[in-house]
PDB file of C-alpha atoms in Angstrom:
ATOM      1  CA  UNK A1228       3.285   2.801 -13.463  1.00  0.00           C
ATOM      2  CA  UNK A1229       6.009   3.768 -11.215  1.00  0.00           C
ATOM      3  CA  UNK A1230       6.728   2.859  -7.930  1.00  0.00           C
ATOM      4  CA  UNK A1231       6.947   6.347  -6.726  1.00  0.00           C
ATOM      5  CA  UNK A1232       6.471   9.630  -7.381  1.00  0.00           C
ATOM      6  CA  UNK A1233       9.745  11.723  -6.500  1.00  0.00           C
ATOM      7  CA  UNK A1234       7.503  15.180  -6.426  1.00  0.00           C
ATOM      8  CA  UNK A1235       5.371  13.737  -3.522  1.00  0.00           C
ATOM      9  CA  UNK A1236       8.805  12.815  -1.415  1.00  0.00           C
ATOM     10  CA  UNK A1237      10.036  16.171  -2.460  1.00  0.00           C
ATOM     11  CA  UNK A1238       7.138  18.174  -0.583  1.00  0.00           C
ATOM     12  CA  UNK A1239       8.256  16.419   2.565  1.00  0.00           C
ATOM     13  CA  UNK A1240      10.408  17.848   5.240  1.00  0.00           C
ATOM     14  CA  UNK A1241      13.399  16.134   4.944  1.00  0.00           C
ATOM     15  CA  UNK A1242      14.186  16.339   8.207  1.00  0.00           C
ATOM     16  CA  UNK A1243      11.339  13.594   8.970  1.00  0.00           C
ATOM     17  CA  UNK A1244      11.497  11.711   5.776  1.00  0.00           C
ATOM     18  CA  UNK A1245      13.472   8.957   7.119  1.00  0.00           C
ATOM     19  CA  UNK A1246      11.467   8.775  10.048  1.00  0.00           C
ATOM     20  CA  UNK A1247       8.520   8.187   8.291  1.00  0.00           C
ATOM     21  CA  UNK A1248      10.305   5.589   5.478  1.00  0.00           C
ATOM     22  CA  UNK A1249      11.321   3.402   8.510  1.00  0.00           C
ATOM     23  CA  UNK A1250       7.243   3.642  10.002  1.00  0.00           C
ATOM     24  CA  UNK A1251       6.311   2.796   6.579  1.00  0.00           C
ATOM     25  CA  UNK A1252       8.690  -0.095   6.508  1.00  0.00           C
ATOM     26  CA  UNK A1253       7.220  -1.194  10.035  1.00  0.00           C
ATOM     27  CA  UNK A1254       3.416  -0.609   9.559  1.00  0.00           C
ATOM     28  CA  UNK A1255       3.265  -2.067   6.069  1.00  0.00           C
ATOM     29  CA  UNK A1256       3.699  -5.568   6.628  1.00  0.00           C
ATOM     30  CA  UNK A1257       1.319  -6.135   9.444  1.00  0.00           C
ATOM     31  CA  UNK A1258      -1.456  -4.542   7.239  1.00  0.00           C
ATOM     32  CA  UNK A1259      -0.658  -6.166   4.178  1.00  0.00           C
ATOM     33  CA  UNK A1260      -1.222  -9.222   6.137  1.00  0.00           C
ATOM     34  CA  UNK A1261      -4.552  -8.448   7.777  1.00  0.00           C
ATOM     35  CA  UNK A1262      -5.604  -7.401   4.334  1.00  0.00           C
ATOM     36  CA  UNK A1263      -4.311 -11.162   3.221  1.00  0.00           C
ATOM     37  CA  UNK A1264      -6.551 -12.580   6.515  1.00  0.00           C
ATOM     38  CA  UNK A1265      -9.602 -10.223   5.467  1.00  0.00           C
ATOM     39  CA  UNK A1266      -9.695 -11.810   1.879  1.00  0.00           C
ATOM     40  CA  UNK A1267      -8.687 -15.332   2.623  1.00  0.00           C
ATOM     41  CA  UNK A1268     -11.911 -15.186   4.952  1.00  0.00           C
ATOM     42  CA  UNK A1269     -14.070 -13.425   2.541  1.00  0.00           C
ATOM     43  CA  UNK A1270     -14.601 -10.402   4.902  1.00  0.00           C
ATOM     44  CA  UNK A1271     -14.115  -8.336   1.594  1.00  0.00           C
ATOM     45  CA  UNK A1272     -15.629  -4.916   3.711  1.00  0.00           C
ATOM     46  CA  UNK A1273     -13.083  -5.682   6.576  1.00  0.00           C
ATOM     47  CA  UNK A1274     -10.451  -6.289   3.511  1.00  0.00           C
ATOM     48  CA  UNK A1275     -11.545  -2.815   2.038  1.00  0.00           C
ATOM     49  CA  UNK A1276     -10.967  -0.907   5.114  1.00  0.00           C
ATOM     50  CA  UNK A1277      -7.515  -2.225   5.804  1.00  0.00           C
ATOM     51  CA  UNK A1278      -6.869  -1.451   1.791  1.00  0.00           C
ATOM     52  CA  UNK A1279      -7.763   1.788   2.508  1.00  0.00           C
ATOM     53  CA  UNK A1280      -5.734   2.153   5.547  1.00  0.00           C
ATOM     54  CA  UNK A1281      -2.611   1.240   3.634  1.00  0.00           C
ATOM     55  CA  UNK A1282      -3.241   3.429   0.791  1.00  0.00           C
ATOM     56  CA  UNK A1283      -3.363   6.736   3.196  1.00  0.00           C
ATOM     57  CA  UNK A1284       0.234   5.873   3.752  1.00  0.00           C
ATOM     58  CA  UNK A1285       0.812   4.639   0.275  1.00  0.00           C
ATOM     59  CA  UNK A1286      -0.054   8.086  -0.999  1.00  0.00           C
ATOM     60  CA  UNK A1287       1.907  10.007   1.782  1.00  0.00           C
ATOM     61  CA  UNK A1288       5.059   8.807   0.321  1.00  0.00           C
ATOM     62  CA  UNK A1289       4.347   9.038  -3.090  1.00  0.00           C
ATOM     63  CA  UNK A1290       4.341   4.721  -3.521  1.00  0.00           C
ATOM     64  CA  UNK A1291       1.748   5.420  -6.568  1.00  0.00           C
ATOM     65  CA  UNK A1292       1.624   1.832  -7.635  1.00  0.00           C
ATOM     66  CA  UNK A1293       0.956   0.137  -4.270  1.00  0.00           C
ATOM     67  CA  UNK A1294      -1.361   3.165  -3.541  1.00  0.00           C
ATOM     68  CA  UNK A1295      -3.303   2.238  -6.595  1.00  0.00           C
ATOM     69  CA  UNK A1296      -3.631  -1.480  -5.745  1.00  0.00           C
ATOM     70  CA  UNK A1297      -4.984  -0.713  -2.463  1.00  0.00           C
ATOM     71  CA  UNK A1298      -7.520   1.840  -4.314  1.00  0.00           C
ATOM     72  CA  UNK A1299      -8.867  -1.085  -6.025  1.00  0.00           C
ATOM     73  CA  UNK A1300      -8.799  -3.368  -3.267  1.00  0.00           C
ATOM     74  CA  UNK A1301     -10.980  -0.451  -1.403  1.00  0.00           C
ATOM     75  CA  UNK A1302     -13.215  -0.591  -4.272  1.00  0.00           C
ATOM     76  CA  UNK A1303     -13.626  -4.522  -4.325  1.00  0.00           C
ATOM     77  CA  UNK A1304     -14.182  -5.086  -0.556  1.00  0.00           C
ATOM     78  CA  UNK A1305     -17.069  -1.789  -0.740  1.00  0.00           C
ATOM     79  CA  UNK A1306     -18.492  -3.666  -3.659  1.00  0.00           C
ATOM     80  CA  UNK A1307     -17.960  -7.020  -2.176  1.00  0.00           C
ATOM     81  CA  UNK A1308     -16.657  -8.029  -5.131  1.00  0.00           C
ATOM     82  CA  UNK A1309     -13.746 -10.843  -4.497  1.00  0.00           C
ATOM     83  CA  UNK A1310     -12.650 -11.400  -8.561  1.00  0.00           C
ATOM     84  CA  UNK A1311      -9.316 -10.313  -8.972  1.00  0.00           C
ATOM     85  CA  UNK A1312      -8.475 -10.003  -5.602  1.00  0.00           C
ATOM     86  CA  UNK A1313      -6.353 -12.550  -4.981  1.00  0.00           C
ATOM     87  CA  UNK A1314      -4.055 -11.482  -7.951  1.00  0.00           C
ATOM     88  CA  UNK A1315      -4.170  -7.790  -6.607  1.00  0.00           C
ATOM     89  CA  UNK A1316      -2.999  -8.861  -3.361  1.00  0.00           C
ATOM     90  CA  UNK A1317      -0.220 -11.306  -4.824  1.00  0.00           C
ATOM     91  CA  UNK A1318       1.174  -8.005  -6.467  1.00  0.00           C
ATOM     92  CA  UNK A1319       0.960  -5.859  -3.716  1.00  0.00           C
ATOM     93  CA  UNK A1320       2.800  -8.386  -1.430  1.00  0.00           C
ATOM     94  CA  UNK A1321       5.409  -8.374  -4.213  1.00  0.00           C
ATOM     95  CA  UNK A1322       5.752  -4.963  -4.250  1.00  0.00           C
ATOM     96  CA  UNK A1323       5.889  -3.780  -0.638  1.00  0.00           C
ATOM     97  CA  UNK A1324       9.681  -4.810  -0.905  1.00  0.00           C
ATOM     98  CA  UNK A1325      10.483  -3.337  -3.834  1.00  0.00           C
ATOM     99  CA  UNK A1326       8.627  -0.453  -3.202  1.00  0.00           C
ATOM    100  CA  UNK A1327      10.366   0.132  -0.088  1.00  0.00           C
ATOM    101  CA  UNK A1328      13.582   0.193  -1.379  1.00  0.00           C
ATOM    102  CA  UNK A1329      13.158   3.057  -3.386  1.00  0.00           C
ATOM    103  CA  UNK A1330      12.112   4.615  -0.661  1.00  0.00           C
ATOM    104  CA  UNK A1331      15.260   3.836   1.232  1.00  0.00           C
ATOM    105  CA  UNK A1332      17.375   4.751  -1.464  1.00  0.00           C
ATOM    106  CA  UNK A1333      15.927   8.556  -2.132  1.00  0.00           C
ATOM    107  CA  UNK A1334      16.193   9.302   1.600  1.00  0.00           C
TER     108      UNK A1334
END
């Protein structure tokens, strides 16, 4: 899958596209850790809701693969369902940066 989808960014003004890269690059990490706090206490509901909070931006900006992780992070913490999770979250973590910097680089 690939980190983003260039169609998505395209549709945006580009007037406020950096704008909303550098919110994304703000925002992202404090939710990525309350998701990480959520799961680590098995609150896999509260975990869910953050998920799904992060994928709303996620999709926004076209960051498929991260948007997709936090999908199924969603799905785990409304099923309170914790197997996998931790593995999920390890690759999200590792992709924030990564994804971010293609988001950087195409504004």
């Amino acid at each position: 899958m690939k980190l983003l989808a260039p169609e998505i960014l395209q549709q945006l003004p580009a007037v406020i596209l950096p704008r909303l890269v550098v919110m994304f690059g703000d925002g992202t990490p404090p939710i990525l850790s309350e998701i990480r706090q959520y799961a680590d206490a098995g609150d896999l509901h509260a975990m869910g809701k953050s998920a799904h909070k992060l994928k709303g931006s996620c999709v926004s900006l076209g960051a498929e693969h991260m948007a997709e992780l936090c999908k199924q992070l969603q799905h785990k913490g409304e099923n309170n369902d914790a197997e996998g999770v931790s593995d999920m979250l390890e690759e999200l973590e590792l992709l924030y940066p990564m994804t971010l910097e293609a988001l950087q680089e195409a504004v």
